[in-house]
PDB file of C-alpha atoms in Angstrom:
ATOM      1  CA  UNK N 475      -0.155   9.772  -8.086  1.00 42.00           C
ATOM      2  CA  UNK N 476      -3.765  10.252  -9.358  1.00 39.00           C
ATOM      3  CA  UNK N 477      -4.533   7.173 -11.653  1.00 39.00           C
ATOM      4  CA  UNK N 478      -7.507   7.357 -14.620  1.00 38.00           C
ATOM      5  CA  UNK N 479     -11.241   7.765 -13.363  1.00 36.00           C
ATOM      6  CA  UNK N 480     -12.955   5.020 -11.791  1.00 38.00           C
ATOM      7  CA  UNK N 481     -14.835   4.673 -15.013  1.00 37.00           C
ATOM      8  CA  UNK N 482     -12.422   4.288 -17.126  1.00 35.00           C
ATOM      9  CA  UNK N 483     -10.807   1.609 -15.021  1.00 40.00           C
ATOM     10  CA  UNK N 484     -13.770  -0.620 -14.591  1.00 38.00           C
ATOM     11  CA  UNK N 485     -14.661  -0.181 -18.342  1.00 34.00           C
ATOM     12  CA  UNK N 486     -11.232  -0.862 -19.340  1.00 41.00           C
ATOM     13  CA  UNK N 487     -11.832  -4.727 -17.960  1.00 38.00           C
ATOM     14  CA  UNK N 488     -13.327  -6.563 -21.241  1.00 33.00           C
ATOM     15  CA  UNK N 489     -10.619  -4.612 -23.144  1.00 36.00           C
ATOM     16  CA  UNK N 490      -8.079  -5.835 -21.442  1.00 38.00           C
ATOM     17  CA  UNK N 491      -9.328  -9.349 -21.772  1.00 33.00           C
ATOM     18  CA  UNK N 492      -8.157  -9.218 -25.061  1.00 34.00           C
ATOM     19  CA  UNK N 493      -4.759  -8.543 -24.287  1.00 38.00           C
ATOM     20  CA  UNK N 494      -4.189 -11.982 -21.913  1.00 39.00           C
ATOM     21  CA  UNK N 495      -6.000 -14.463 -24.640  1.00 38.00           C
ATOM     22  CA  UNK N 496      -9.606 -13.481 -24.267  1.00 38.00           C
ATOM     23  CA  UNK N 497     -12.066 -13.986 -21.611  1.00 38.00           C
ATOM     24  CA  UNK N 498     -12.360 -18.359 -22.770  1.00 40.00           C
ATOM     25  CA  UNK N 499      -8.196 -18.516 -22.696  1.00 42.00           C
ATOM     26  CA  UNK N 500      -6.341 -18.952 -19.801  1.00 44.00           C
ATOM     27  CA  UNK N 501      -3.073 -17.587 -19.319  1.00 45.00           C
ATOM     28  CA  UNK N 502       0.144 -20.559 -18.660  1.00 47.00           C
ATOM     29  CA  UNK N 503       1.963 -20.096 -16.176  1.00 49.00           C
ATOM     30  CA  UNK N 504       5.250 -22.190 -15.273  1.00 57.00           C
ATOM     31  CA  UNK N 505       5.724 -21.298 -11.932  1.00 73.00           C
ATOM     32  CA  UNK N 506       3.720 -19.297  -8.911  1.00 84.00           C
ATOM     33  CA  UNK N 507       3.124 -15.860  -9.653  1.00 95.00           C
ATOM     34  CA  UNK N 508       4.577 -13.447  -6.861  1.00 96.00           C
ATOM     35  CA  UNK N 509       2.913 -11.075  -5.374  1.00 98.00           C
ATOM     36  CA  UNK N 510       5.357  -8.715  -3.153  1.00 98.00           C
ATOM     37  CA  UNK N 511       5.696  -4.990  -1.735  1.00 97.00           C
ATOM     38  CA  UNK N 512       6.819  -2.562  -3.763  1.00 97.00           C
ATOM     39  CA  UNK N 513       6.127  -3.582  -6.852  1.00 96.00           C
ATOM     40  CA  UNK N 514       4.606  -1.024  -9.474  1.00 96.00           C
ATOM     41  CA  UNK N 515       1.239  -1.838 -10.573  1.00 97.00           C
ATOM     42  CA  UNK N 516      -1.143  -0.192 -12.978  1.00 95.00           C
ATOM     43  CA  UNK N 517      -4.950  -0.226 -12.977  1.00 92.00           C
ATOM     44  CA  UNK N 518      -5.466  -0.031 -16.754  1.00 91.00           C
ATOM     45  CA  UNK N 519      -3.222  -1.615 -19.373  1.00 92.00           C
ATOM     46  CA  UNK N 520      -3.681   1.081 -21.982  1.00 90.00           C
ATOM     47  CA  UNK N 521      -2.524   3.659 -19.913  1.00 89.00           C
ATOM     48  CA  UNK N 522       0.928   2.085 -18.117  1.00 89.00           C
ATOM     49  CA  UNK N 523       2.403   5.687 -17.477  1.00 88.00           C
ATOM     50  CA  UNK N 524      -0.076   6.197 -14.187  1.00 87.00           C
ATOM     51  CA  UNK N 525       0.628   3.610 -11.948  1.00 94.00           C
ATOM     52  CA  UNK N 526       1.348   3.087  -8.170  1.00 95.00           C
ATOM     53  CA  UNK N 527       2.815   1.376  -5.943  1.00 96.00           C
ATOM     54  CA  UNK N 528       2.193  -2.166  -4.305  1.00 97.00           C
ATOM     55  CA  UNK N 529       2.249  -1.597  -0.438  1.00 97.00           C
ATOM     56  CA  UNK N 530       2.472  -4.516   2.408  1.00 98.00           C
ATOM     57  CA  UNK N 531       0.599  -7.625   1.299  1.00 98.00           C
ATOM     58  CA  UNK N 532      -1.181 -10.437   4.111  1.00 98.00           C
ATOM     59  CA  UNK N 533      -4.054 -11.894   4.939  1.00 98.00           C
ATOM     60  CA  UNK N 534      -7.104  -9.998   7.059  1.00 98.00           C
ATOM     61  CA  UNK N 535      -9.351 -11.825   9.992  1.00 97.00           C
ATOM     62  CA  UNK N 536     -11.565 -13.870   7.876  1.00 97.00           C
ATOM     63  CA  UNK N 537      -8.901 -15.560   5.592  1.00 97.00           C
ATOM     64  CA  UNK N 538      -9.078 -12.841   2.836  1.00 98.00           C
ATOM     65  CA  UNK N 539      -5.250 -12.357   0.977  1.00 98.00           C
ATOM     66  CA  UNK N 540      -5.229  -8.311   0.628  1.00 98.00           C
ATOM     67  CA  UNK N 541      -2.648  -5.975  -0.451  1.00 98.00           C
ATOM     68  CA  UNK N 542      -2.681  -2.489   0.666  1.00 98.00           C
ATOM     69  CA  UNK N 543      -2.257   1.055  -1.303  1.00 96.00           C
ATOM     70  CA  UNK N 544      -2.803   4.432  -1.389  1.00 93.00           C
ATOM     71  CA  UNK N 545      -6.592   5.727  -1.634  1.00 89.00           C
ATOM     72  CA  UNK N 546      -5.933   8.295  -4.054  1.00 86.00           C
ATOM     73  CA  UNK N 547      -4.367   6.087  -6.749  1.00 86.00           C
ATOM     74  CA  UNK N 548      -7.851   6.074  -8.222  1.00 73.00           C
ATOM     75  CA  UNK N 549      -9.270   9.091  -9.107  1.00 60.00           C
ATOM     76  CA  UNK N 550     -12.542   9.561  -8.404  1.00 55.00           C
ATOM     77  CA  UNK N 551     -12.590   7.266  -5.473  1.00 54.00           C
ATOM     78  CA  UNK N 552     -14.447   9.493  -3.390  1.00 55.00           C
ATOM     79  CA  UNK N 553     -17.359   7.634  -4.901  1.00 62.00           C
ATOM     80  CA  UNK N 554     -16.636   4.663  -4.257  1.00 69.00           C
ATOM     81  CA  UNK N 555     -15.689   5.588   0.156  1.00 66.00           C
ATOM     82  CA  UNK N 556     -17.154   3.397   2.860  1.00 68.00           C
ATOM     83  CA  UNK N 557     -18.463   0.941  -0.313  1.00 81.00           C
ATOM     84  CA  UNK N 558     -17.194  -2.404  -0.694  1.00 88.00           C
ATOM     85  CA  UNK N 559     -16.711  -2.947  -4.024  1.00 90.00           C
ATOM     86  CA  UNK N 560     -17.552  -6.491  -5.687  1.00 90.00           C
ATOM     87  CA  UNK N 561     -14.924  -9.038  -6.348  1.00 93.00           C
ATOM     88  CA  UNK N 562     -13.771  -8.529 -10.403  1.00 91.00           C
ATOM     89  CA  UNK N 563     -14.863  -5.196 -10.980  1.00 88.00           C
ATOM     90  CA  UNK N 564     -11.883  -3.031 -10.765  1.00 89.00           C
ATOM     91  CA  UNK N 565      -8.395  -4.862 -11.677  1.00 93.00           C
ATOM     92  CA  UNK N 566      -5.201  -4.360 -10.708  1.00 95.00           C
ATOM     93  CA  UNK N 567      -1.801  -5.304 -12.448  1.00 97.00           C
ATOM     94  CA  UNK N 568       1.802  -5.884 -12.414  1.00 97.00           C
ATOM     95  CA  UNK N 569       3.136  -3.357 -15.030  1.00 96.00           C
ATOM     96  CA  UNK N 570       6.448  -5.847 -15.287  1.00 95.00           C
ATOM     97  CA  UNK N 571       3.804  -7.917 -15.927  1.00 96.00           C
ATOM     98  CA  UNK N 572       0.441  -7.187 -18.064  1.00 96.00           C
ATOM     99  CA  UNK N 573       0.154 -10.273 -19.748  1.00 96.00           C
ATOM    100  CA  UNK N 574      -0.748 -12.470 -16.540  1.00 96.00           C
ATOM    101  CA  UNK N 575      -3.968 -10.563 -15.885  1.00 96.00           C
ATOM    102  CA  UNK N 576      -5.307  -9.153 -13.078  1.00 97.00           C
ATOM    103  CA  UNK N 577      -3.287 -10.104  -9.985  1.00 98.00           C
ATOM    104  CA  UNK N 578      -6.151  -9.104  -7.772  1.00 97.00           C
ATOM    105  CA  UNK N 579      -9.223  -6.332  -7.386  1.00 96.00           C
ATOM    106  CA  UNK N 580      -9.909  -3.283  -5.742  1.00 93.00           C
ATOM    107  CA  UNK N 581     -12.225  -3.898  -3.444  1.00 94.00           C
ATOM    108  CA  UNK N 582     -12.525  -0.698  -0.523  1.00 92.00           C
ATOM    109  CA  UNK N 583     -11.257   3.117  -1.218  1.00 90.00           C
ATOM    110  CA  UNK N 584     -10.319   5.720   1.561  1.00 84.00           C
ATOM    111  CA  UNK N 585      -9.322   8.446  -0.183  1.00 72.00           C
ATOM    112  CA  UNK N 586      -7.581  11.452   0.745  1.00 70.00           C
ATOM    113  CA  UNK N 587     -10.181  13.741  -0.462  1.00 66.00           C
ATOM    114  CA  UNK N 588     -12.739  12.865   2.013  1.00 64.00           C
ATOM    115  CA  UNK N 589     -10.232  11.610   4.698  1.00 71.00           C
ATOM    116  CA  UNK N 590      -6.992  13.224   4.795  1.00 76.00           C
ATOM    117  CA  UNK N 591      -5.465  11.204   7.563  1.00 84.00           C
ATOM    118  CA  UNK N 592      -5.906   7.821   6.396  1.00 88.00           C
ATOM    119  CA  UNK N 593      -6.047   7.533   2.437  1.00 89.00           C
ATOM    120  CA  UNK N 594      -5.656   3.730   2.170  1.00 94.00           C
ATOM    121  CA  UNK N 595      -7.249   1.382  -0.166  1.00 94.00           C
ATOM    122  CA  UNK N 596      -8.098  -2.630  -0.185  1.00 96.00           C
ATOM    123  CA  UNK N 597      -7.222  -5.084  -2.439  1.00 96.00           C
ATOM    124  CA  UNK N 598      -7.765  -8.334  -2.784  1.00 98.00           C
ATOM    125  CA  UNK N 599      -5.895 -10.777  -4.495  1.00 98.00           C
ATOM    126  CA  UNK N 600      -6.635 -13.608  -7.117  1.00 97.00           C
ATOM    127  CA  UNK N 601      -6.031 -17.460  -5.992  1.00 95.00           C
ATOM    128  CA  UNK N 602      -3.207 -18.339  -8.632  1.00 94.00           C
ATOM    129  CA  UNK N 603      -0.718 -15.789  -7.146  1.00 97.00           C
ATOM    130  CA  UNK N 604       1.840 -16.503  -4.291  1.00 97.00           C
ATOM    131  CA  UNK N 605       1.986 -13.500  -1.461  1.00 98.00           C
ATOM    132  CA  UNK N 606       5.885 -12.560  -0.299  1.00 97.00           C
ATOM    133  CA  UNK N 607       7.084 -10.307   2.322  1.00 97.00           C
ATOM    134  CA  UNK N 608      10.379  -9.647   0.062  1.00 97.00           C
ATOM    135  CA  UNK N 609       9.660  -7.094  -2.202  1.00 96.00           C
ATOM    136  CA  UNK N 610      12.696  -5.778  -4.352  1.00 96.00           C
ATOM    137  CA  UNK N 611      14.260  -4.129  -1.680  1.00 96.00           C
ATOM    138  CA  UNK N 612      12.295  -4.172   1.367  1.00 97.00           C
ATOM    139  CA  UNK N 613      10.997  -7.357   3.873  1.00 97.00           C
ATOM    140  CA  UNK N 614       8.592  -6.935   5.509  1.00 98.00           C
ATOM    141  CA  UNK N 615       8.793  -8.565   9.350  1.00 98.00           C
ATOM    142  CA  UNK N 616       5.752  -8.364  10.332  1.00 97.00           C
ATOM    143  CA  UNK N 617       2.903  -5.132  12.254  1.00 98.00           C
ATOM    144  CA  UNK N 618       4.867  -2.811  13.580  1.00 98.00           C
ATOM    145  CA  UNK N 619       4.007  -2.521  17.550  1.00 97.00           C
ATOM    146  CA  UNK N 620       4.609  -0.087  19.592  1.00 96.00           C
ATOM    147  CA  UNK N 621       4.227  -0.034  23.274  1.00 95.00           C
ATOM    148  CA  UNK N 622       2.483  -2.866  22.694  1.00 96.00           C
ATOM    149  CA  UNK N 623      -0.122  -2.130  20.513  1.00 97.00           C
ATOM    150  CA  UNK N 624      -0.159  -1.771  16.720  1.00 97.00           C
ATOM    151  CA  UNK N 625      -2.145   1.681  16.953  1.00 97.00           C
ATOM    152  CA  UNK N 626       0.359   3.698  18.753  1.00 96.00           C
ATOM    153  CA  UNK N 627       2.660   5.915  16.692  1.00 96.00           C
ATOM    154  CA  UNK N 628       6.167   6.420  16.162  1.00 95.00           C
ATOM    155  CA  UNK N 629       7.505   9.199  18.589  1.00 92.00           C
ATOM    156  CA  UNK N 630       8.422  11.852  16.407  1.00 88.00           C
ATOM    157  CA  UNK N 631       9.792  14.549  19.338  1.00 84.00           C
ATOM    158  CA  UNK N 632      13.725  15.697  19.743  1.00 83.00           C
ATOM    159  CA  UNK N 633      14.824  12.936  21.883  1.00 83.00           C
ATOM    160  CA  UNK N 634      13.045  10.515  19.373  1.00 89.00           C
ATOM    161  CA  UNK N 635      15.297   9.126  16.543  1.00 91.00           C
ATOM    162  CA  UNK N 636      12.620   6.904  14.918  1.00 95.00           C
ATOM    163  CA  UNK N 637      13.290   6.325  11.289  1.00 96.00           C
ATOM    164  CA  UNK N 638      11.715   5.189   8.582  1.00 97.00           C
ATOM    165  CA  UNK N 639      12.804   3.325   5.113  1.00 97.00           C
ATOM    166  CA  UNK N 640      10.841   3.121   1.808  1.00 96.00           C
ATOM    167  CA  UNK N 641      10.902   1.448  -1.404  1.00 93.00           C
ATOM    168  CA  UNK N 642       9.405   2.138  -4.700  1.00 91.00           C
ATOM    169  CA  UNK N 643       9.707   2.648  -8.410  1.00 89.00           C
ATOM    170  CA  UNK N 644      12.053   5.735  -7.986  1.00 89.00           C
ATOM    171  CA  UNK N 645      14.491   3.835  -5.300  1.00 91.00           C
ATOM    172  CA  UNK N 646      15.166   3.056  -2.302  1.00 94.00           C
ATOM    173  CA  UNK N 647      15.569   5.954   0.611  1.00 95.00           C
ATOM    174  CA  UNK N 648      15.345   5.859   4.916  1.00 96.00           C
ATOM    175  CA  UNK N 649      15.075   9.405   6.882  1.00 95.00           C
ATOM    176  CA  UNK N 650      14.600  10.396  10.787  1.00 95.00           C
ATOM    177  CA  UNK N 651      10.910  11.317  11.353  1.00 96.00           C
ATOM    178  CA  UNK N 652      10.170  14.542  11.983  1.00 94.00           C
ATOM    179  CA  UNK N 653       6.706  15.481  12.708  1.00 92.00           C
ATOM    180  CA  UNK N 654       3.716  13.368  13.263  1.00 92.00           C
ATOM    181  CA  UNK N 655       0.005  15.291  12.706  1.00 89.00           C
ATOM    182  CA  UNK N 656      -2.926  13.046  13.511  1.00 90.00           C
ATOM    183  CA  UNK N 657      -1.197   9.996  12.361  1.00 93.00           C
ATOM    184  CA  UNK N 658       1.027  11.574   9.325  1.00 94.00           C
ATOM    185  CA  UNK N 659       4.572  11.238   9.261  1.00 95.00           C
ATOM    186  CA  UNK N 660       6.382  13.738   8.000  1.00 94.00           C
ATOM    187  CA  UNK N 661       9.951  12.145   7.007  1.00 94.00           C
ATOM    188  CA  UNK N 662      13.442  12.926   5.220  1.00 93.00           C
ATOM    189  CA  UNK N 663      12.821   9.425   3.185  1.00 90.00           C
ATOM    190  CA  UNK N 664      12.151  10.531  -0.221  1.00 90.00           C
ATOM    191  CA  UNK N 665       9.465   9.575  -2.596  1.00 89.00           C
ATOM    192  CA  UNK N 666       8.104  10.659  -6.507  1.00 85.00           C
ATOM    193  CA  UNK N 667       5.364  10.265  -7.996  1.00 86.00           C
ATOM    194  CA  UNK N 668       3.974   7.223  -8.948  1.00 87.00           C
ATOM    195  CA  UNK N 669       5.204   5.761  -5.574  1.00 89.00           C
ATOM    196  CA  UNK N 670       2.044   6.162  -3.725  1.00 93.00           C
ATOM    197  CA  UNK N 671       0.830   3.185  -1.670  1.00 94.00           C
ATOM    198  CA  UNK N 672       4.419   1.676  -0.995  1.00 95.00           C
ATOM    199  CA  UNK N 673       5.786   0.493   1.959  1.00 96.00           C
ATOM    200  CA  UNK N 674       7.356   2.060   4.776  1.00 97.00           C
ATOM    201  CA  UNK N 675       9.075   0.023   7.230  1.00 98.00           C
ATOM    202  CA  UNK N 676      10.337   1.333  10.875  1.00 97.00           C
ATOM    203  CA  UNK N 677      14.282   1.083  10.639  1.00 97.00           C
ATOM    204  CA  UNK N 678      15.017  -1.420  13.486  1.00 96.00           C
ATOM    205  CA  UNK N 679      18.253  -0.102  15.326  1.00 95.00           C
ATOM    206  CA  UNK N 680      21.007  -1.294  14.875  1.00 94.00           C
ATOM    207  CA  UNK N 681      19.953  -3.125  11.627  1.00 94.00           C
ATOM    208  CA  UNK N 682      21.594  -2.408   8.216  1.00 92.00           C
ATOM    209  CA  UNK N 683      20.256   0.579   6.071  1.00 94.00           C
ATOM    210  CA  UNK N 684      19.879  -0.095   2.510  1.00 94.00           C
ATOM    211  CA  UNK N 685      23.386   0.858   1.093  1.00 93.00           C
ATOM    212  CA  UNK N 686      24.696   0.197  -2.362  1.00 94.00           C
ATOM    213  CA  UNK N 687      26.620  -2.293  -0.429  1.00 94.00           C
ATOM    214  CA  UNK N 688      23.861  -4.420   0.416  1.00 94.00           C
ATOM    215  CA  UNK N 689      21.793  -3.508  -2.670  1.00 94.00           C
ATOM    216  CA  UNK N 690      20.069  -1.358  -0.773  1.00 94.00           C
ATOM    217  CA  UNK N 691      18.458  -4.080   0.788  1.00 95.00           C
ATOM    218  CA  UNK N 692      16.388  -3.479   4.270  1.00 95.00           C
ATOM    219  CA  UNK N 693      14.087  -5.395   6.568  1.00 97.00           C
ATOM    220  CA  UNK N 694      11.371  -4.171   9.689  1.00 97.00           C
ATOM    221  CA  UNK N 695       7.956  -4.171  10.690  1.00 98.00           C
ATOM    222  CA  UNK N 696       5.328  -2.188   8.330  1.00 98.00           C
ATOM    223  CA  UNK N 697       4.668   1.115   9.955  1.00 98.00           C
ATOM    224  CA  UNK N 698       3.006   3.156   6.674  1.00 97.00           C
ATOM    225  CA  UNK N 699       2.542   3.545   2.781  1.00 96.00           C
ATOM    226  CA  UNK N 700       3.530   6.661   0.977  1.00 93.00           C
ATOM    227  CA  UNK N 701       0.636   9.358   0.980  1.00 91.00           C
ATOM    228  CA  UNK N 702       1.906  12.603  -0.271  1.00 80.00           C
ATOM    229  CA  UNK N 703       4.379  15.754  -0.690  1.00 84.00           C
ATOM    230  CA  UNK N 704       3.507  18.953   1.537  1.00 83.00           C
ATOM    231  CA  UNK N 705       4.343  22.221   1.462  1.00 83.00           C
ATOM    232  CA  UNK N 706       6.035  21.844   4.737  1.00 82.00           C
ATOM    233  CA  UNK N 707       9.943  20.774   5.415  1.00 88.00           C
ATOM    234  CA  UNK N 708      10.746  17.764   4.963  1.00 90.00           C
ATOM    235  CA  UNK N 709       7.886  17.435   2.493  1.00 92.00           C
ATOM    236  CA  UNK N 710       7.220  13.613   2.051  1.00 94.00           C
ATOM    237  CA  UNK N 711       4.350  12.484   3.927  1.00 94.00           C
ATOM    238  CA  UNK N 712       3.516   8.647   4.983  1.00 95.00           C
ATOM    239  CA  UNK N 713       0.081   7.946   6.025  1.00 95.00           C
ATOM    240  CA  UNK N 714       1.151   5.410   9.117  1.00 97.00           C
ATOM    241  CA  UNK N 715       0.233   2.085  10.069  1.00 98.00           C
ATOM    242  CA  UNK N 716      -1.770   2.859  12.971  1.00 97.00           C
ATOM    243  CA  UNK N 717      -4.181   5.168  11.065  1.00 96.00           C
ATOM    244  CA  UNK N 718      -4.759   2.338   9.093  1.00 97.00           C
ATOM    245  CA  UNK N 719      -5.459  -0.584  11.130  1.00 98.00           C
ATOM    246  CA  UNK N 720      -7.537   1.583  13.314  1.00 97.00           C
ATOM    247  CA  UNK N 721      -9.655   2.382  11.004  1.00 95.00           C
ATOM    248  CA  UNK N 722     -10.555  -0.795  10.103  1.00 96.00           C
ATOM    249  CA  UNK N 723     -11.037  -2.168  13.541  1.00 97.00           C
ATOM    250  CA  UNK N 724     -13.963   0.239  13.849  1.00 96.00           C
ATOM    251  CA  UNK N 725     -15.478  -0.247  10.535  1.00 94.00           C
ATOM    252  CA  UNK N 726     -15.150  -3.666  11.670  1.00 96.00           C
ATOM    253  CA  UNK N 727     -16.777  -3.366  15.045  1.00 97.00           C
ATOM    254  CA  UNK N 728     -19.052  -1.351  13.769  1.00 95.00           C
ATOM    255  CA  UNK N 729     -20.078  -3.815  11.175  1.00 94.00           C
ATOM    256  CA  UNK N 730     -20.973  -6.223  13.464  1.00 96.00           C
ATOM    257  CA  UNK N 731     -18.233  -8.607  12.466  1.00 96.00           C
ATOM    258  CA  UNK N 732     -20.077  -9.889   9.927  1.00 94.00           C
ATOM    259  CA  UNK N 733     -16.658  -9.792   7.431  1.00 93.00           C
ATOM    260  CA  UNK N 734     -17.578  -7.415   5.073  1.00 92.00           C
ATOM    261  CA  UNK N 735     -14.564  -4.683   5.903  1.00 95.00           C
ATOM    262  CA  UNK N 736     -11.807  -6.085   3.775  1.00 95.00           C
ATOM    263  CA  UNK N 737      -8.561  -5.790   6.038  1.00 97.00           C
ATOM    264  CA  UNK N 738      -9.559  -5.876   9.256  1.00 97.00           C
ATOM    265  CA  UNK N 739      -7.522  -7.944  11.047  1.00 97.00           C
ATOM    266  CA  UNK N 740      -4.396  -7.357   8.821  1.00 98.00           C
ATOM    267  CA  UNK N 741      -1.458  -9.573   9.494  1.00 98.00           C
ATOM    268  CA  UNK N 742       1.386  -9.193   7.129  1.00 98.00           C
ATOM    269  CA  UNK N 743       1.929 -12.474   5.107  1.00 96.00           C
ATOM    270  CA  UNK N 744       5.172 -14.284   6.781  1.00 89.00           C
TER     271      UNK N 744
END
């Protein structure tokens, strides 16, 4: 779902001060603050009806704690590509949750607009928050791998029965994949909008599917977020894990290693 203008979102920051105490008041807390996939998250309190979705959340090669999303949340991103963008600038927030502040900042954009096959983006989170691979419905295991390297891609031919679940705002769902261009999996699990950037697991065989049963409850590696609808059938469209960690290795090799690409290195937090 496209979110409010870049602008608007960094603007919006001494505004929303006022609504946690003011920029002198800090905000109690009795216990940790979770951080999880899944969760729905806004980028500017005064407009809660555009938000997205929290995707996997972990830690990167040089100790960073980073969440990941969708690229396009923010609108006008396109600015922003290949930039990293300094620490406090652009918030992001727990819509459940406003009050608490910013739970961490955008800090790299890959949007779709300027590259289709990957549209991620990089957050990174505050210290007083406490990472979780249960989200609401969904834990997360760990990178999915396959034939033994977290690049490859899920098989998506006739003799292939990989499957995929997701969880967001609008539920829980799990489909077969059926088509996989560059990278993009095209899959029966549905999604709405307003779910961009949440995770997609690989359904591990033989493991439960989320039922009403179990509460639709699942678990499995992370193997995308939620990118898109298509014109094509089945329509939903998950940008997969591979695009994403590849891309980061290069930007990170190209770099130098000198830890400025956000990410790279992402393990999913245990």
């Amino acid at each position: 779902m496209r979110i409010t203008r870049m602008a608007v979102v960094l603007l919006s920051t001494l505004a929303v001060l006022s609504l946690v105490g003011g920029a002198g008041e800090a905000v109690a807390q009795t216990s940790p603050k979770l951080v999880a996939n899944g969760m729905k998250i806004i980028f500017n309190p005064a407009f809660p009806e555009a938000f997205c979705t929290m995707g996997p959340v972990g830690t990167d090669s040089y100790g960073n704690r980073v969440g990941i999303t969708a690229g396009h949340c923010l609108d006008g991103g396109d600015t922003y590509e290949g930039v990293l963008i300094p620490y406090g600038l652009a918030p992001i927030y727990d819509a459940n949750d406003v009050a608490f502040g910013p739970i961490g900042y955008m800090r790299f954009i890959k949007p779709k607009a300027l590259q289709p096959f990957l549209d991620y983006a990089i957050l990174q989170f505050v210290e007083d928050v406490q990472l979780s691979a249960q989200g609401p419905h969904l834990r997360i295991t760990g990178v999915l791998v396959v034939e033994g390297s977290r690049e490859n891609l899920l098989g998506a031919a006739w003799f292939n029965n990989n499957e995929l679940v997701t969880s967001a705002p609008s539920g829980t769902y799990y489909g077969r994949i059926t088509n996989n261009s560059n990278g993009l999996y095209q899959c029966w699990a549905q999604h709405a909008a307003g779910d961009s950037g949440g995770p997609v697991i690989w359904h591990v065989p033989g493991s439960a599917y989320p039922s009403s049963s179990n509460n639709f409850q699942s678990e499995g590696p992370w193997a995308g977020i939620t990118t898109r609808r298509s014109i094509a059938i089945p329509p939903y469209v998950y940008t997969s894990s591979a695009n994403i960690l590849k891309d980061l290795r290069l930007r990170d090799v190209a770099s130098g290693f000198d830890g400025t690409v956000m990410g790279a290195g992402f393990q999913t937090t245990p």
